[in-house]
Tab-separated table of C-alpha atoms in Angstrom:
chain	number	residue	atom	x	y	z
A	1	MET	CA	107.150	83.125	92.730
A	2	GLU	CA	105.983	85.152	95.671
A	3	ASP	CA	102.224	85.731	95.853
A	4	ARG	CA	102.485	89.503	95.939
A	5	THR	CA	104.773	89.710	92.901
A	6	GLN	CA	102.353	87.514	90.998
A	7	LEU	CA	99.312	89.634	91.990
A	8	ASN	CA	101.173	92.792	91.003
A	9	ARG	CA	102.096	91.376	87.593
A	10	GLN	CA	98.457	90.363	87.187
A	11	LEU	CA	97.162	93.884	87.870
A	12	ALA	CA	99.314	95.015	84.938
A	13	GLN	CA	97.681	92.271	82.838
A	14	MET	CA	94.293	93.870	83.551
A	15	LEU	CA	95.567	97.207	82.210
A	16	LYS	CA	96.581	95.722	78.843
A	17	GLY	CA	94.963	97.158	75.749
A	18	GLY	CA	94.374	100.347	77.692
A	19	VAL	CA	95.604	103.913	78.023
A	20	ILE	CA	97.131	105.348	81.204
A	21	MET	CA	96.842	109.125	81.301
A	22	ASP	CA	98.836	111.764	83.202
A	23	VAL	CA	96.541	114.027	85.236
A	24	THR	CA	97.264	116.921	87.586
A	25	THR	CA	93.816	117.610	89.091
A	26	PRO	CA	90.720	115.631	90.161
A	27	GLU	CA	88.852	117.265	87.288
A	28	GLN	CA	91.373	115.995	84.729
A	29	ALA	CA	91.226	112.569	86.385
A	30	ARG	CA	87.456	112.461	85.915
A	31	ILE	CA	87.805	113.507	82.258
A	32	ALA	CA	90.369	110.720	81.758
A	33	GLU	CA	88.160	108.110	83.456
A	34	ALA	CA	85.080	109.146	81.483
A	35	ALA	CA	87.111	108.938	78.265
A	36	GLY	CA	87.954	105.310	79.044
A	37	ALA	CA	91.444	105.511	80.616
A	38	CYS	CA	92.338	102.215	82.334
A	39	ALA	CA	94.377	104.089	84.979
A	40	VAL	CA	95.665	107.579	85.708
A	41	MET	CA	99.102	108.833	86.706
A	42	ALA	CA	98.731	111.537	89.363
A	43	LEU	CA	101.415	114.222	89.223
A	44	GLU	CA	101.742	117.908	90.050
A	45	ARG	CA	103.127	118.872	86.683
A	46	ILE	CA	102.872	116.996	83.422
A	47	PRO	CA	106.229	116.164	81.822
A	48	ALA	CA	106.115	119.034	79.298
A	49	ASP	CA	105.877	121.491	82.192
A	50	ILE	CA	108.529	119.669	84.223
A	51	ARG	CA	110.828	120.024	81.238
A	52	ALA	CA	109.971	123.709	80.836
A	53	ALA	CA	110.363	124.490	84.539
A	54	GLY	CA	113.751	122.799	84.946
A	55	GLY	CA	115.254	122.453	88.433
A	56	VAL	CA	114.776	119.450	90.702
A	57	SER	CA	111.535	117.608	90.197
A	58	ARG	CA	110.239	115.399	93.045
A	59	MET	CA	107.351	113.158	94.100
A	60	SER	CA	103.985	114.962	94.122
A	61	ASP	CA	102.268	116.185	97.292
A	62	PRO	CA	100.453	113.163	98.834
A	63	LYS	CA	97.415	115.360	99.474
A	64	MET	CA	97.127	116.112	95.763
A	65	ILE	CA	97.454	112.378	94.961
A	66	LYS	CA	94.775	111.509	97.536
A	67	GLY	CA	92.442	114.061	95.961
A	68	ILE	CA	92.778	112.168	92.683
A	69	GLN	CA	92.338	108.771	94.394
A	70	GLU	CA	89.047	110.008	95.822
A	71	SER	CA	87.760	111.318	92.505
A	72	VAL	CA	88.027	108.141	90.371
A	73	THR	CA	87.495	104.374	90.725
A	74	ILE	CA	90.190	103.274	88.249
A	75	PRO	CA	93.743	102.541	89.496
A	76	VAL	CA	95.845	105.569	90.442
A	77	MET	CA	99.593	105.563	89.846
A	78	ALA	CA	102.204	108.081	90.984
A	79	LYS	CA	105.884	108.735	90.310
A	80	CYS	CA	108.841	108.632	92.662
A	81	ARG	CA	112.434	109.529	91.848
A	82	ILE	CA	114.830	106.784	90.703
A	83	GLY	CA	116.441	105.308	93.827
A	84	HIS	CA	114.311	107.342	96.253
A	85	PHE	CA	112.933	104.484	98.329
A	86	VAL	CA	111.461	106.789	100.968
A	87	GLU	CA	109.264	108.512	98.399
A	88	ALA	CA	108.176	104.979	97.451
A	89	GLN	CA	107.450	104.171	101.121
A	90	ILE	CA	105.263	107.286	101.310
A	91	LEU	CA	103.364	106.322	98.159
A	92	GLU	CA	102.848	102.830	99.564
A	93	ALA	CA	101.531	104.351	102.809
A	94	ILE	CA	98.788	106.177	100.895
A	95	GLU	CA	97.943	102.895	99.099
A	96	ILE	CA	98.843	103.929	95.599
A	97	ASP	CA	97.960	101.222	93.045
A	98	TYR	CA	101.258	101.428	91.083
A	99	ILE	CA	104.502	103.359	91.604
A	100	ASP	CA	106.389	104.619	88.550
A	101	GLU	CA	110.092	104.815	89.466
A	102	SER	CA	110.541	107.441	86.834
A	103	GLU	CA	113.331	109.137	84.919
A	104	VAL	CA	110.944	112.052	84.338
A	105	LEU	CA	111.698	113.189	87.902
A	106	SER	CA	115.244	114.105	88.946
A	107	PRO	CA	117.096	110.912	89.931
A	108	ALA	CA	117.856	110.669	93.666
A	109	ASP	CA	120.536	107.999	93.223
A	110	ASP	CA	122.885	107.717	90.264
A	111	VAL	CA	123.932	104.129	91.053
A	112	TYR	CA	121.125	102.170	92.672
A	113	HIS	CA	117.488	101.749	91.722
A	114	ILE	CA	114.950	101.004	94.454
A	115	ASP	CA	114.942	97.419	95.769
A	116	LYS	CA	111.348	96.965	94.682
A	117	ARG	CA	111.085	93.487	96.187
A	118	GLN	CA	110.906	95.129	99.635
A	119	PHE	CA	107.510	96.612	98.764
A	120	LYS	CA	104.010	95.186	98.604
A	121	VAL	CA	102.858	97.833	96.171
A	122	PRO	CA	103.741	97.263	92.488
A	123	PHE	CA	106.292	99.198	90.416
A	124	VAL	CA	106.506	100.097	86.746
A	125	CYS	CA	109.913	101.136	85.393
A	126	GLY	CA	111.166	102.557	82.111
A	127	ALA	CA	113.585	100.709	79.824
A	128	LYS	CA	115.361	101.587	76.570
A	129	ASP	CA	116.378	98.034	75.742
A	130	LEU	CA	116.028	94.433	76.882
A	131	GLY	CA	118.921	94.591	79.364
A	132	GLU	CA	117.425	97.565	81.206
A	133	ALA	CA	113.994	95.915	81.227
A	134	LEU	CA	115.306	92.650	82.700
A	135	ARG	CA	117.452	94.478	85.278
A	136	ARG	CA	114.375	96.370	86.488
A	137	ILE	CA	112.345	93.135	86.569
A	138	ASN	CA	115.120	91.506	88.589
A	139	GLU	CA	114.861	94.382	91.088
A	140	GLY	CA	111.143	93.643	91.413
A	141	ALA	CA	109.407	95.761	88.753
A	142	THR	CA	106.153	94.058	87.710
A	143	MET	CA	105.490	96.184	84.623
A	144	ILE	CA	107.813	97.795	82.042
A	145	ARG	CA	107.368	100.767	79.738
A	146	THR	CA	109.605	102.374	77.147
A	147	LYS	CA	111.298	105.547	78.324
A	148	GLY	CA	110.459	107.581	75.276
A	149	GLU	CA	111.323	111.227	75.709
A	150	PRO	CA	108.642	112.597	78.015
A	151	GLY	CA	107.066	115.957	77.470
A	152	THR	CA	108.239	116.357	73.875
A	153	GLY	CA	105.289	115.093	71.866
A	154	ASP	CA	107.940	113.387	69.722
A	155	VAL	CA	107.415	109.631	69.501
A	156	ILE	CA	110.821	108.818	67.977
A	157	GLN	CA	112.467	107.560	71.167
A	158	ALA	CA	109.534	105.395	72.243
A	159	VAL	CA	109.687	103.831	68.769
A	160	ARG	CA	113.449	103.319	69.032
A	161	HIS	CA	113.182	101.692	72.482
A	162	MET	CA	110.284	99.428	71.527
A	163	ARG	CA	111.942	98.328	68.276
A	164	LYS	CA	115.217	97.646	70.063
A	165	MET	CA	113.519	95.630	72.801
A	166	GLN	CA	111.466	93.585	70.323
A	167	SER	CA	114.463	92.894	68.126
A	168	GLU	CA	116.540	91.779	71.121
A	169	ILE	CA	113.681	89.518	72.246
A	170	ARG	CA	113.559	87.941	68.770
A	171	ARG	CA	117.325	87.464	68.821
A	172	LEU	CA	117.208	85.725	72.230
A	173	SER	CA	114.305	83.529	71.106
A	174	SER	CA	116.334	82.205	68.184
A	175	MET	CA	119.491	81.425	70.196
A	176	SER	CA	120.539	77.893	70.994
A	177	GLU	CA	120.350	77.040	74.667
A	178	ASP	CA	124.099	77.036	75.256
A	179	GLU	CA	124.332	80.606	73.940
A	180	LEU	CA	122.004	81.906	76.662
A	181	TYR	CA	124.687	81.998	79.368
A	182	GLU	CA	126.811	84.392	77.359
A	183	ALA	CA	123.700	86.460	76.513
A	184	ALA	CA	122.915	86.741	80.240
A	185	LYS	CA	126.465	87.934	80.862
A	186	GLN	CA	126.288	90.570	78.134
A	187	LEU	CA	122.883	91.837	79.218
A	188	ALA	CA	124.075	91.876	82.870
A	189	VAL	CA	120.965	90.002	84.022
A	190	PRO	CA	120.280	86.603	85.664
A	191	TYR	CA	120.191	83.522	83.444
A	192	GLU	CA	116.626	82.639	84.562
A	193	LEU	CA	115.220	85.840	83.057
A	194	VAL	CA	117.094	85.303	79.787
A	195	ARG	CA	115.794	81.761	79.736
A	196	TYR	CA	112.211	82.989	80.227
A	197	VAL	CA	112.474	85.386	77.287
A	198	HIS	CA	114.054	82.670	75.131
A	199	ASP	CA	111.279	80.157	75.943
A	200	ASN	CA	108.310	82.550	75.763
A	201	GLY	CA	109.376	85.171	73.207
A	202	ARG	CA	108.296	87.983	75.495
A	203	LEU	CA	109.103	89.742	78.764
A	204	PRO	CA	107.807	88.050	81.915
A	205	VAL	CA	105.775	91.205	82.652
A	206	VAL	CA	103.465	93.503	80.685
A	207	ASN	CA	105.240	96.009	78.434
A	208	PHE	CA	103.690	99.422	77.661
A	209	ALA	CA	104.815	102.320	75.466
A	210	ALA	CA	105.486	105.722	76.991
A	211	GLY	CA	106.926	109.038	75.909
A	212	GLY	CA	105.862	111.391	73.158
A	213	VAL	CA	102.521	109.756	72.251
A	214	ALA	CA	100.297	112.644	71.097
A	215	THR	CA	97.846	111.283	68.497
A	216	PRO	CA	95.660	108.183	67.918
A	217	ALA	CA	98.101	107.260	65.140
A	218	ASP	CA	101.061	107.441	67.554
A	219	ALA	CA	99.245	105.147	69.991
A	220	ALA	CA	98.344	102.626	67.253
A	221	LEU	CA	101.924	102.755	65.932
A	222	MET	CA	103.268	101.743	69.346
A	223	MET	CA	100.696	98.930	69.595
A	224	GLN	CA	101.622	97.611	66.140
A	225	LEU	CA	105.269	97.667	67.208
A	226	GLY	CA	104.414	95.340	70.089
A	227	ALA	CA	103.350	97.535	73.027
A	228	GLU	CA	100.583	96.029	75.158
A	229	GLY	CA	99.140	99.417	76.099
A	230	VAL	CA	100.097	103.080	76.123
A	231	PHE	CA	100.945	105.818	78.606
A	232	VAL	CA	99.969	109.294	77.425
A	233	GLY	CA	101.527	112.141	79.365
A	234	SER	CA	101.462	115.662	78.069
A	235	GLY	CA	99.744	114.652	74.823
A	236	ILE	CA	96.196	114.907	76.159
A	237	PHE	CA	95.984	117.842	78.534
A	238	LYS	CA	98.380	119.959	76.432
A	239	SER	CA	96.070	119.643	73.425
A	240	GLY	CA	93.113	121.722	72.265
A	241	ASP	CA	90.273	119.336	73.177
A	242	PRO	CA	91.526	116.923	75.888
A	243	ALA	CA	88.286	114.903	76.338
A	244	LYS	CA	87.916	114.220	72.624
A	245	ARG	CA	91.594	113.400	72.107
A	246	ALA	CA	91.572	111.123	75.155
A	247	GLN	CA	88.590	109.145	73.827
A	248	ALA	CA	90.135	108.917	70.377
A	249	ILE	CA	93.418	107.545	71.761
A	250	VAL	CA	91.532	104.977	73.891
A	251	LYS	CA	89.646	103.709	70.845
A	252	ALA	CA	92.787	103.768	68.713
A	253	VAL	CA	94.478	101.387	71.158
A	254	THR	CA	91.500	98.972	70.980
A	255	ASN	CA	91.325	99.140	67.165
A	256	TYR	CA	95.043	99.604	66.476
A	257	GLN	CA	94.999	97.254	63.495
A	258	ASN	CA	92.030	98.869	61.748
A	259	PRO	CA	93.090	101.822	59.531
A	260	ALA	CA	89.485	102.724	58.636
A	261	ILE	CA	88.584	103.231	62.284
A	262	LEU	CA	91.887	105.032	62.936
A	263	ALA	CA	91.100	107.439	60.101
A	264	GLU	CA	87.742	108.287	61.661
A	265	LEU	CA	89.323	108.741	65.082
A	266	SER	CA	91.985	111.085	63.733
A	267	GLU	CA	89.460	113.521	62.278
A	268	ASP	CA	88.827	116.912	63.763
A	269	LEU	CA	90.682	116.494	67.046
A	270	GLY	CA	91.658	120.134	67.353
A	271	GLU	CA	95.200	121.176	67.961
A	272	ALA	CA	97.773	118.564	69.052
A	273	MET	CA	100.424	119.538	71.560
A	274	VAL	CA	103.074	121.635	69.835
A	275	GLY	CA	105.958	119.354	70.713
A	276	ILE	CA	109.712	119.709	70.592
A	277	ASN	CA	111.970	117.746	68.270
A	278	GLU	CA	114.364	115.309	69.829
A	279	GLN	CA	117.329	117.338	68.468
A	280	GLU	CA	116.071	120.537	70.069
A	281	ILE	CA	116.206	119.339	73.649
A	282	ALA	CA	119.145	119.801	75.960
A	283	LEU	CA	118.129	117.229	78.588
A	284	LEU	CA	117.617	113.607	77.553
A	285	MET	CA	115.563	112.134	80.398
A	286	ALA	CA	115.745	108.653	78.897
A	287	GLU	CA	119.483	108.593	79.670
A	288	ARG	CA	118.698	108.634	83.397
A	289	GLY	CA	118.990	105.289	85.219
A	290	LYS	CA	120.358	102.366	83.228
B	1	MET	CA	82.339	75.699	68.585
B	2	LYS	CA	83.641	79.251	68.411
B	3	VAL	CA	83.522	81.609	71.398
B	4	ALA	CA	83.684	85.400	71.074
B	5	VAL	CA	85.874	87.275	73.543
B	6	LEU	CA	85.196	90.960	74.068
B	7	ALA	CA	88.625	92.468	73.329
B	8	LEU	CA	88.122	96.149	74.094
B	9	GLN	CA	90.614	96.287	76.964
B	10	GLY	CA	91.961	94.016	79.707
B	11	ALA	CA	92.892	90.345	80.017
B	12	PHE	CA	91.157	88.966	76.924
B	13	ILE	CA	94.189	87.062	75.591
B	14	GLU	CA	94.308	84.987	78.797
B	15	HIS	CA	90.715	83.809	78.185
B	16	GLU	CA	91.572	82.941	74.577
B	17	GLN	CA	94.550	80.883	75.749
B	18	MET	CA	92.348	79.081	78.273
B	19	LEU	CA	89.807	78.148	75.569
B	20	GLN	CA	92.551	77.106	73.151
B	21	ARG	CA	93.754	74.644	75.796
B	22	LEU	CA	90.250	73.164	75.734
B	23	GLY	CA	90.413	72.920	71.948
B	24	VAL	CA	87.770	75.636	71.510
B	25	GLU	CA	88.123	78.233	68.762
B	26	THR	CA	87.991	81.915	69.706
B	27	THR	CA	87.477	85.234	67.982
B	28	GLU	CA	88.100	88.780	69.238
B	29	VAL	CA	85.316	91.365	69.212
B	30	ARG	CA	86.618	94.946	69.156
B	31	ASN	CA	83.821	96.719	67.279
B	32	LEU	CA	80.335	96.261	65.806
B	33	ASP	CA	81.654	94.767	62.537
B	34	ASP	CA	83.531	92.057	64.451
B	35	TRP	CA	80.378	91.243	66.410
B	36	GLN	CA	78.115	91.058	63.359
B	37	GLN	CA	80.607	88.877	61.483
B	38	TYR	CA	80.860	86.553	64.471
B	39	VAL	CA	77.096	86.184	64.851
B	40	GLN	CA	76.706	85.506	61.106
B	41	SER	CA	79.462	82.892	61.178
B	42	ILE	CA	77.624	80.786	63.763
B	43	GLY	CA	75.856	77.892	62.029
B	44	THR	CA	72.394	76.641	62.937
B	45	ASN	CA	73.844	73.685	64.865
B	46	ASP	CA	75.964	75.932	67.041
B	47	GLN	CA	75.326	79.028	69.091
B	48	ALA	CA	77.049	82.288	69.911
B	49	ARG	CA	78.880	82.554	73.223
B	50	LEU	CA	80.600	85.562	74.724
B	51	ILE	CA	83.254	86.126	77.365
B	52	ILE	CA	83.562	89.567	78.964
B	53	PRO	CA	87.049	89.634	80.529
B	54	GLY	CA	88.676	91.417	83.438
B	55	GLY	CA	90.003	94.910	82.937
B	56	GLU	CA	88.526	98.261	83.815
B	57	SER	CA	84.738	98.338	83.652
B	58	THR	CA	84.616	102.125	83.127
B	59	ALA	CA	86.909	101.824	80.101
B	60	MET	CA	84.909	98.914	78.655
B	61	THR	CA	81.582	100.672	79.274
B	62	ARG	CA	82.773	103.751	77.391
B	63	ILE	CA	83.894	101.757	74.347
B	64	ILE	CA	80.973	99.305	74.295
B	65	ARG	CA	78.536	102.238	74.110
B	66	ASP	CA	80.483	104.288	71.573
B	67	GLU	CA	81.021	101.302	69.276
B	68	GLY	CA	77.302	100.508	69.185
B	69	LEU	CA	77.908	97.128	70.849
B	70	TYR	CA	75.726	97.794	73.894
B	71	GLN	CA	72.289	97.000	72.429
B	72	PRO	CA	73.174	93.998	70.242
B	73	ILE	CA	75.120	92.296	73.036
B	74	ARG	CA	72.419	93.025	75.604
B	75	GLN	CA	69.760	91.709	73.236
B	76	ALA	CA	71.678	88.496	72.521
B	77	ILE	CA	72.157	87.822	76.245
B	78	LEU	CA	68.467	88.439	76.954
B	79	GLU	CA	67.631	85.980	74.155
B	80	GLY	CA	69.638	83.288	75.930
B	81	MET	CA	73.195	83.530	74.605
B	82	PRO	CA	75.604	82.027	77.181
B	83	VAL	CA	77.921	84.666	78.617
B	84	LEU	CA	80.825	84.493	81.089
B	85	GLY	CA	81.846	87.655	82.953
B	86	THR	CA	84.971	87.725	85.120
B	87	CYS	CA	85.753	90.613	87.495
B	88	ALA	CA	85.064	93.691	85.329
B	89	GLY	CA	82.955	91.356	83.174
B	90	LEU	CA	80.794	90.601	86.215
B	91	ILE	CA	80.302	94.337	86.740
B	92	MET	CA	79.339	94.749	83.073
B	93	LEU	CA	76.352	92.395	83.495
B	94	ASP	CA	74.982	94.014	86.684
B	95	ASP	CA	71.928	96.252	87.030
B	96	GLN	CA	73.994	99.424	86.477
B	97	HIS	CA	75.591	98.378	83.171
B	98	LEU	CA	74.176	95.870	80.643
B	99	GLY	CA	71.481	95.088	83.204
B	100	THR	CA	70.970	91.489	82.092
B	101	MET	CA	71.610	89.950	85.531
B	102	ASP	CA	69.654	90.669	88.671
B	103	ILE	CA	72.713	91.375	90.813
B	104	GLN	CA	73.899	94.394	92.771
B	105	VAL	CA	77.669	94.729	92.731
B	106	ARG	CA	80.146	96.561	94.918
B	107	ARG	CA	83.135	97.695	92.853
B	108	ASN	CA	86.687	97.678	94.293
B	109	ALA	CA	85.098	95.905	97.259
B	110	TYR	CA	88.452	94.845	98.699
B	111	GLY	CA	90.054	98.264	98.309
B	112	ARG	CA	93.082	99.197	96.242
B	113	GLN	CA	95.868	96.958	94.890
B	114	LEU	CA	97.227	96.283	98.406
B	115	GLY	CA	93.909	94.496	99.048
B	116	SER	CA	94.342	92.061	96.106
B	117	PHE	CA	94.692	88.430	97.217
B	118	ASN	CA	94.680	84.737	96.331
B	119	HIS	CA	92.252	82.263	97.822
B	120	VAL	CA	90.986	78.706	97.361
B	121	ALA	CA	87.313	77.783	97.780
B	122	ASP	CA	84.641	75.442	96.462
B	123	VAL	CA	82.415	76.572	93.598
B	124	GLN	CA	79.042	74.838	93.332
B	125	GLU	CA	78.496	72.903	90.076
B	126	ILE	CA	82.154	73.442	89.180
B	127	GLY	CA	84.117	71.714	91.894
B	128	HIS	CA	86.165	71.709	95.061
B	129	SER	CA	89.232	73.784	95.891
B	130	PHE	CA	89.062	76.225	93.015
B	131	PRO	CA	92.021	78.654	92.899
B	132	MET	CA	90.784	82.257	92.956
B	133	THR	CA	92.808	85.341	92.097
B	134	TYR	CA	91.207	88.614	93.169
B	135	ILE	CA	92.681	91.801	91.624
B	136	ARG	CA	91.041	94.999	92.908
B	137	ALA	CA	87.977	92.801	92.780
B	138	PRO	CA	84.277	93.466	93.195
B	139	TYR	CA	81.812	91.221	94.989
B	140	ILE	CA	78.059	90.764	94.663
B	141	GLU	CA	76.166	92.473	97.487
B	142	SER	CA	72.730	91.044	96.736
B	143	VAL	CA	70.958	88.929	94.127
B	144	GLY	CA	67.410	88.575	92.841
B	145	PRO	CA	65.354	85.342	93.050
B	146	ALA	CA	66.415	84.104	89.596
B	147	VAL	CA	70.088	84.085	90.562
B	148	GLN	CA	71.851	80.992	91.869
B	149	VAL	CA	74.786	81.717	94.188
B	150	LEU	CA	77.737	79.452	93.317
B	151	ALA	CA	80.415	80.603	95.746
B	152	GLU	CA	80.853	82.817	98.769
B	153	VAL	CA	84.052	83.974	100.445
B	154	ASP	CA	83.869	85.594	103.892
B	155	GLY	CA	80.119	85.928	103.510
B	156	HIS	CA	80.342	87.746	100.174
B	157	ILE	CA	79.063	86.323	96.897
B	158	VAL	CA	81.928	85.828	94.444
B	159	ALA	CA	80.361	83.551	91.810
B	160	ALA	CA	76.785	83.273	90.539
B	161	ARG	CA	74.650	82.055	87.676
B	162	GLN	CA	71.370	83.251	86.214
B	163	GLY	CA	70.163	81.027	83.384
B	164	ARG	CA	73.099	80.907	80.982
B	165	GLN	CA	74.866	83.911	82.462
B	166	LEU	CA	77.861	82.950	84.603
B	167	VAL	CA	79.886	85.469	86.599
B	168	CYS	CA	82.780	85.437	89.039
B	169	ALA	CA	84.626	88.169	90.914
B	170	PHE	CA	87.954	86.351	90.565
B	171	HIS	CA	90.069	85.545	87.493
B	172	PRO	CA	89.943	81.868	86.427
B	173	GLU	CA	91.835	82.883	83.262
B	174	LEU	CA	94.927	83.716	85.341
B	175	THR	CA	95.242	80.201	86.785
B	176	SER	CA	95.875	76.840	85.146
B	177	ASP	CA	92.521	75.441	86.321
B	178	THR	CA	90.230	75.057	83.311
B	179	ARG	CA	87.141	73.749	85.136
B	180	LEU	CA	85.147	76.987	85.062
B	181	HIS	CA	85.773	77.445	81.315
B	182	GLU	CA	84.785	73.810	80.677
B	183	TYR	CA	81.546	74.434	82.558
B	184	PHE	CA	80.902	77.605	80.555
B	185	VAL	CA	81.321	76.026	77.131
B	186	GLN	CA	78.764	73.363	78.111
B	187	LEU	CA	76.154	75.879	79.363
């Protein structure tokens, strides 16, 4: 495997067991870092506000992203639109640590994702199931996350995507070797990737949960379902006491299998983000980019 | 022998897998209870050992303090417990964090992710041509008299030892070369 791809997969390995937080200002970035975030996602509007504002949502102003890069020492990620390889080129030019080719922004291309192998900078992509995950990895993504339903504070879709992915991984693992060719055909992915999942019982890259995580319990739920870390978008800075909630979610991810600690962490966190039920939303962002 | 791996955040599983390949038992430390149970489980013929893995040092620092792990771990290291720190783990032992090693560290010394690289170099006491993976890595800017420099790359210190404390700026746990871990479990 190419050196750069390997190094980019390995950066994701360093983020494991951690929480990546959406931030819109240097001040929020510093709160996130102090709370123990392992990286921040710099964006102009958090997903809940993107959803509320409607219209076309694009890459953030590079100046705003640079302001956040200068304010923290942890990795800084930023989003570009699905298929918008020039936004990705711009983010690479400002030396972003990870690009999220994200369905939360308005897709720029309804057929093609970015050819991520053309970039030195790493990409994380969303996936609802194993086929989507392996297609993104084949295009060069070096980290995967569930799509969830961003900005809702409703964890149901992240749970659905993670369960589906894990169950498909288990199914592949138990197949006989001659069944793998047909599985590759059905998933619309190369045989080598199917073979890797069959042999190792996991994706070849790190797999995080994203979308709708609002409480320490949500974060621990995703970890128990097999996530290797958690993205928290609107859940922190749309809540009553962001610093306290951020710290609690960080510790919940470390101690996700310890209900006694989770109980302590869940106490007295102030108001959680209000949230919208999955059935109440008109726009399903997770349906963007398959 | 059973080695504790600090499992707050980062690449702790990779260290566990490395030790398992050497036939060494491991246990994860996520909170004070885990640490106390580990220390109590060590018999008189054996001794506690700790690995502090790569990850984000700010995240680990936050949790290590809040979980009450800071003092007991610092104390054990000062009393001679062997410890291995890789990348963020190296930062954790410097004069700004646990303060058990007389080293001054420059964080993100090679810049952002675009500056991450692979390299091969000799490491004193460990061997020739050691594969080194640097991910947003630090290096050691200066060391005190008690510190032995084990490797330098481009004039910067990337591996060092002080008594039974062993640190490196790269990630031996991400390669298939077990020599550094073998050296650590014999410290």
